[in-house]
């Protein structure tokens, strides 16, 4: 069942894709707009939804060079985002606020590590998305979750966190064409609560954990900035791009 607002949006703009997925029951005290863990059933449901979005999007939008996943409590300065995107590689791109995840292989095999983009906004080039959705161990559990006999089956492909799942799939596929575009908290950050809380400033591009009452303030501040210049970045090597933090900085209270 969808709200009247969602149905009206879909009818007028044809920009809503609904997925027949039951996200699962929340089993913790976490609430919308706060950090934390929803419980394994809900987290697996969100991971399935993320995978399904990418799976369908590469087929429904054959001319799209990039695909993005974002949270509904995130404010994005779209003109700035698009200006930056036009300067980034069209192949292999994995862009976002990068974190490190660890895979514990036991005392004999040690620990493996991989990068993943924080889930409030992650942008991938088409070829990178194709790598994610073709990772068979993950694909099987997404389409047939009842085949999992224990929770560790979901953990083994990162489905307990949808953002880690994407990074894990790229890591396990050993895709050599990947290009990590790494953001810094001066541009991509939380506000109010979260792991990376920073004040909103003139440098902010993607702002996570925004309250409903904040959107009008943010639009008043950034809404007229429709033709921004792309931000500067440094190409570290063939695999890594780092965005830099500008010195000029004006704070905004939200």
Short mmCIF file of C-alpha atoms in Angstrom, two decimals:
data_model
loop_
_atom_site.label_atom_id
_atom_site.label_comp_id
_atom_site.label_asym_id
_atom_site.label_seq_id
_atom_site.Cartn_x
_atom_site.Cartn_y
_atom_site.Cartn_z
CA UNK A 1 0.00 0.00 0.00
CA UNK A 2 1.41 3.37 -1.02
CA UNK A 3 0.42 6.82 0.18
CA UNK A 4 -1.63 9.13 -2.01
CA UNK A 5 1.38 11.45 -2.26
CA UNK A 6 3.62 8.71 -3.63
CA UNK A 7 1.00 7.62 -6.15
CA UNK A 8 0.48 11.21 -7.29
CA UNK A 9 4.24 11.72 -7.67
CA UNK A 10 4.58 8.53 -9.72
CA UNK A 11 1.63 9.43 -11.93
CA UNK A 12 2.82 12.97 -12.64
CA UNK A 13 6.56 12.54 -12.99
CA UNK A 14 7.08 8.81 -13.62
CA UNK A 15 10.11 8.93 -11.32
CA UNK A 16 9.14 6.34 -8.69
CA UNK A 17 10.15 2.68 -8.86
CA UNK A 18 8.39 0.45 -6.33
CA UNK A 19 9.79 -2.93 -5.37
CA UNK A 20 7.73 -5.89 -4.09
CA UNK A 21 9.93 -6.43 -1.05
CA UNK A 22 9.02 -6.89 2.59
CA UNK A 23 11.78 -5.07 4.46
CA UNK A 24 11.32 -7.04 7.66
CA UNK A 25 10.36 -6.28 11.22
CA UNK A 26 12.36 -3.77 13.27
CA UNK A 27 13.58 -5.51 16.42
CA UNK A 28 15.54 -2.70 18.11
CA UNK A 29 14.77 0.73 19.56
CA UNK A 30 16.25 2.57 16.57
CA UNK A 31 14.01 5.26 15.07
CA UNK A 32 14.09 7.19 11.79
CA UNK A 33 16.70 9.94 11.79
CA UNK A 34 18.95 8.29 14.36
CA UNK A 35 21.98 6.07 14.04
CA UNK A 36 22.01 2.43 15.04
CA UNK A 37 20.94 -1.04 13.93
CA UNK A 38 17.38 -1.99 12.93
CA UNK A 39 17.82 -5.68 13.67
CA UNK A 40 18.95 -8.40 11.28
CA UNK A 41 15.55 -8.97 9.61
CA UNK A 42 15.08 -5.30 8.71
CA UNK A 43 18.74 -4.83 7.73
CA UNK A 44 18.59 -7.81 5.37
CA UNK A 45 15.39 -6.36 3.92
CA UNK A 46 17.08 -3.03 3.22
CA UNK A 47 20.05 -4.83 1.68
CA UNK A 48 17.73 -6.77 -0.61
CA UNK A 49 16.02 -3.51 -1.60
CA UNK A 50 19.36 -1.87 -2.38
CA UNK A 51 20.46 -4.82 -4.50
CA UNK A 52 17.10 -4.91 -6.30
CA UNK A 53 17.35 -1.21 -7.09
CA UNK A 54 20.72 -1.67 -8.76
CA UNK A 55 19.61 -4.91 -10.43
CA UNK A 56 16.57 -3.31 -12.03
CA UNK A 57 18.16 0.09 -12.70
CA UNK A 58 20.89 -1.24 -14.98
CA UNK A 59 18.15 -2.79 -17.11
CA UNK A 60 15.55 -0.01 -16.95
CA UNK A 61 18.01 2.82 -17.62
CA UNK A 62 20.36 1.47 -20.31
CA UNK A 63 21.76 4.92 -21.11
CA UNK A 64 22.61 5.87 -17.53
CA UNK A 65 26.36 6.15 -16.97
CA UNK A 66 25.98 6.25 -13.17
CA UNK A 67 23.55 4.97 -10.55
CA UNK A 68 23.13 6.30 -7.03
CA UNK A 69 21.65 4.99 -3.82
CA UNK A 70 20.68 7.48 -1.11
CA UNK A 71 18.77 7.69 2.17
CA UNK A 72 15.48 9.54 2.61
CA UNK A 73 16.84 11.61 5.52
CA UNK A 74 19.64 13.08 3.42
CA UNK A 75 19.82 16.53 1.83
CA UNK A 76 21.80 16.66 -1.41
CA UNK A 77 22.93 19.79 -3.20
CA UNK A 78 22.06 18.36 -6.60
CA UNK A 79 23.61 21.09 -8.81
CA UNK A 80 26.94 20.75 -6.96
CA UNK A 81 26.72 16.96 -7.07
CA UNK A 82 26.14 16.99 -10.84
CA UNK A 83 28.93 19.51 -11.44
CA UNK A 84 31.32 17.22 -9.59
CA UNK A 85 30.03 14.08 -11.28
CA UNK A 86 30.80 15.49 -14.73
CA UNK A 87 34.50 15.63 -13.80
CA UNK A 88 34.71 12.03 -12.54
CA UNK A 89 35.52 8.85 -14.50
CA UNK A 90 32.69 7.22 -16.44
CA UNK A 91 34.01 3.74 -15.72
CA UNK A 92 34.77 2.05 -12.44
CA UNK A 93 33.58 4.92 -10.24
CA UNK A 94 32.66 4.22 -6.61
CA UNK A 95 32.07 7.62 -4.97
CA UNK A 96 31.17 8.48 -1.41
CA UNK A 97 32.33 8.89 2.18
CA UNK A 98 34.54 5.83 2.45
CA UNK A 99 34.87 3.63 5.51
CA UNK A 100 36.85 0.47 6.20
CA UNK A 101 35.13 -2.84 6.94
CA UNK A 102 36.88 -5.93 8.24
CA UNK A 103 36.28 -9.60 7.49
CA UNK A 104 37.46 -11.85 10.29
CA UNK A 105 38.68 -15.11 8.76
CA UNK A 106 39.60 -16.71 12.08
CA UNK A 107 42.86 -17.02 13.95
CA UNK A 108 44.57 -18.95 11.16
CA UNK A 109 43.68 -16.72 8.22
CA UNK A 110 43.63 -13.31 9.92
CA UNK A 111 41.54 -10.34 8.81
CA UNK A 112 40.74 -8.94 5.38
CA UNK A 113 39.70 -5.32 4.85
CA UNK A 114 37.78 -3.48 2.17
CA UNK A 115 36.41 0.01 1.48
CA UNK A 116 32.73 0.86 1.29
CA UNK A 117 30.84 4.12 0.79
CA UNK A 118 28.54 5.19 3.62
CA UNK A 119 25.00 4.32 2.60
CA UNK A 120 23.42 7.74 2.91
CA UNK A 121 24.74 8.41 -0.58
CA UNK A 122 26.87 6.22 -2.81
CA UNK A 123 27.35 6.65 -6.56
CA UNK A 124 28.62 3.91 -8.86
CA UNK A 125 29.44 3.84 -12.54
CA UNK A 126 27.37 1.41 -14.59
CA UNK A 127 30.18 -1.15 -14.90
CA UNK A 128 30.71 -1.12 -11.12
CA UNK A 129 26.99 -1.73 -10.54
CA UNK A 130 27.11 -4.62 -13.00
CA UNK A 131 29.88 -6.16 -10.90
CA UNK A 132 27.79 -5.87 -7.73
CA UNK A 133 24.63 -7.43 -9.15
CA UNK A 134 26.57 -10.28 -10.78
CA UNK A 135 28.18 -11.43 -7.52
CA UNK A 136 26.50 -14.84 -7.34
CA UNK A 137 26.72 -15.63 -3.58
CA UNK A 138 24.97 -12.33 -2.87
CA UNK A 139 22.51 -12.63 -5.74
CA UNK A 140 21.31 -16.05 -4.54
CA UNK A 141 20.54 -14.79 -1.04
CA UNK A 142 18.83 -11.65 -2.31
CA UNK A 143 16.43 -13.57 -4.55
CA UNK A 144 16.05 -16.61 -2.30
CA UNK A 145 16.55 -15.38 1.29
CA UNK A 146 14.75 -18.42 2.71
CA UNK A 147 17.62 -20.57 1.47
CA UNK A 148 19.75 -19.10 4.26
CA UNK A 149 19.96 -21.65 7.04
CA UNK A 150 21.61 -19.34 9.57
CA UNK A 151 22.37 -15.67 10.13
CA UNK A 152 26.00 -16.15 9.21
CA UNK A 153 24.90 -16.77 5.61
CA UNK A 154 23.77 -13.13 5.43
CA UNK A 155 26.86 -11.91 7.28
CA UNK A 156 29.08 -13.75 4.78
CA UNK A 157 28.03 -11.35 1.99
CA UNK A 158 27.58 -8.22 4.13
CA UNK A 159 23.78 -8.18 4.06
CA UNK A 160 23.57 -7.03 7.68
CA UNK A 161 24.49 -3.53 6.37
CA UNK A 162 23.44 -2.48 2.85
CA UNK A 163 26.35 -0.12 2.33
CA UNK A 164 28.92 -2.71 3.40
CA UNK A 165 27.20 -5.22 1.12
CA UNK A 166 27.95 -3.09 -1.96
CA UNK A 167 31.60 -2.62 -1.03
CA UNK A 168 31.93 -6.29 -0.11
CA UNK A 169 30.61 -7.41 -3.50
CA UNK A 170 33.09 -5.20 -5.35
CA UNK A 171 35.89 -6.48 -3.13
CA UNK A 172 34.99 -10.15 -3.60
CA UNK A 173 34.66 -9.69 -7.36
CA UNK A 174 38.23 -8.34 -7.35
CA UNK A 175 37.25 -5.82 -9.98
CA UNK A 176 40.48 -4.20 -11.14
CA UNK A 177 38.69 -1.35 -12.89
CA UNK A 178 37.40 0.20 -9.67
CA UNK A 179 38.14 3.87 -8.92
CA UNK A 180 37.44 5.00 -5.35
CA UNK A 181 36.43 8.67 -5.19
CA UNK A 182 36.86 9.42 -1.49
CA UNK A 183 34.93 12.22 0.15
CA UNK A 184 35.85 13.98 3.37
CA UNK A 185 33.51 14.93 6.24
CA UNK A 186 33.75 18.59 5.25
CA UNK A 187 31.54 17.73 2.25
CA UNK A 188 29.64 14.51 3.09
CA UNK A 189 28.60 14.33 6.73
CA UNK A 190 25.97 13.70 9.38
CA UNK A 191 24.16 16.43 11.28
CA UNK A 192 22.55 16.13 14.74
CA UNK A 193 23.51 12.45 15.20
CA UNK A 194 25.72 9.86 13.52
CA UNK A 195 29.29 8.66 13.22
CA UNK A 196 30.51 11.73 11.35
CA UNK A 197 28.63 14.74 12.76
CA UNK A 198 29.79 18.09 11.42
CA UNK A 199 28.14 21.52 11.25
CA UNK A 200 26.48 22.46 7.98
CA UNK A 201 28.73 24.87 6.09
CA UNK A 202 29.12 26.36 2.63
CA UNK A 203 31.26 23.29 1.82
CA UNK A 204 28.53 20.75 2.65
CA UNK A 205 27.27 18.73 -0.33
CA UNK A 206 25.50 15.69 1.18
CA UNK A 207 24.02 16.10 4.66
CA UNK A 208 22.70 13.04 6.51
CA UNK A 209 20.20 12.67 9.39
CA UNK A 210 18.37 15.83 8.39
CA UNK A 211 15.13 16.51 10.25
CA UNK A 212 12.00 17.36 8.32
CA UNK A 213 12.07 20.88 9.75
CA UNK A 214 15.60 21.41 8.34
CA UNK A 215 14.76 21.11 4.65
CA UNK A 216 13.28 24.60 4.28
CA UNK A 217 16.36 26.12 5.95
CA UNK A 218 18.71 24.17 3.71
CA UNK A 219 16.78 25.07 0.56
CA UNK A 220 16.81 28.74 1.56
CA UNK A 221 20.59 28.53 1.94
CA UNK A 222 21.49 26.41 -1.09
CA UNK A 223 18.44 26.55 -3.38
CA UNK A 224 19.67 29.44 -5.53
CA UNK A 225 23.11 27.93 -6.08
CA UNK A 226 22.16 26.44 -9.44
CA UNK A 227 25.41 26.82 -11.42
CA UNK A 228 28.27 25.89 -9.09
CA UNK A 229 31.81 25.14 -10.18
CA UNK A 230 33.06 21.57 -9.71
CA UNK A 231 35.14 20.96 -6.62
CA UNK A 232 38.84 20.20 -6.75
CA UNK A 233 40.17 16.70 -6.28
CA UNK A 234 43.54 14.96 -6.41
CA UNK A 235 44.17 11.80 -8.41
CA UNK A 236 46.30 9.73 -6.02
CA UNK A 237 46.75 6.83 -8.45
CA UNK A 238 44.70 4.90 -11.00
CA UNK A 239 42.47 3.53 -8.23
CA UNK A 240 41.98 6.50 -5.87
CA UNK A 241 40.63 10.05 -6.14
CA UNK A 242 40.54 12.33 -3.08
CA UNK A 243 38.34 15.40 -2.82
CA UNK A 244 39.95 18.26 -0.92
CA UNK A 245 38.46 20.57 1.72
CA UNK A 246 38.43 24.22 0.72
CA UNK A 247 39.69 26.74 3.26
CA UNK A 248 36.77 29.13 2.75
CA UNK A 249 33.98 28.04 5.03
CA UNK A 250 30.72 29.69 6.17
CA UNK A 251 28.64 27.92 8.84
CA UNK A 252 24.86 27.52 8.79
CA UNK A 253 22.82 26.70 11.88
CA UNK A 254 20.19 23.95 11.43
#
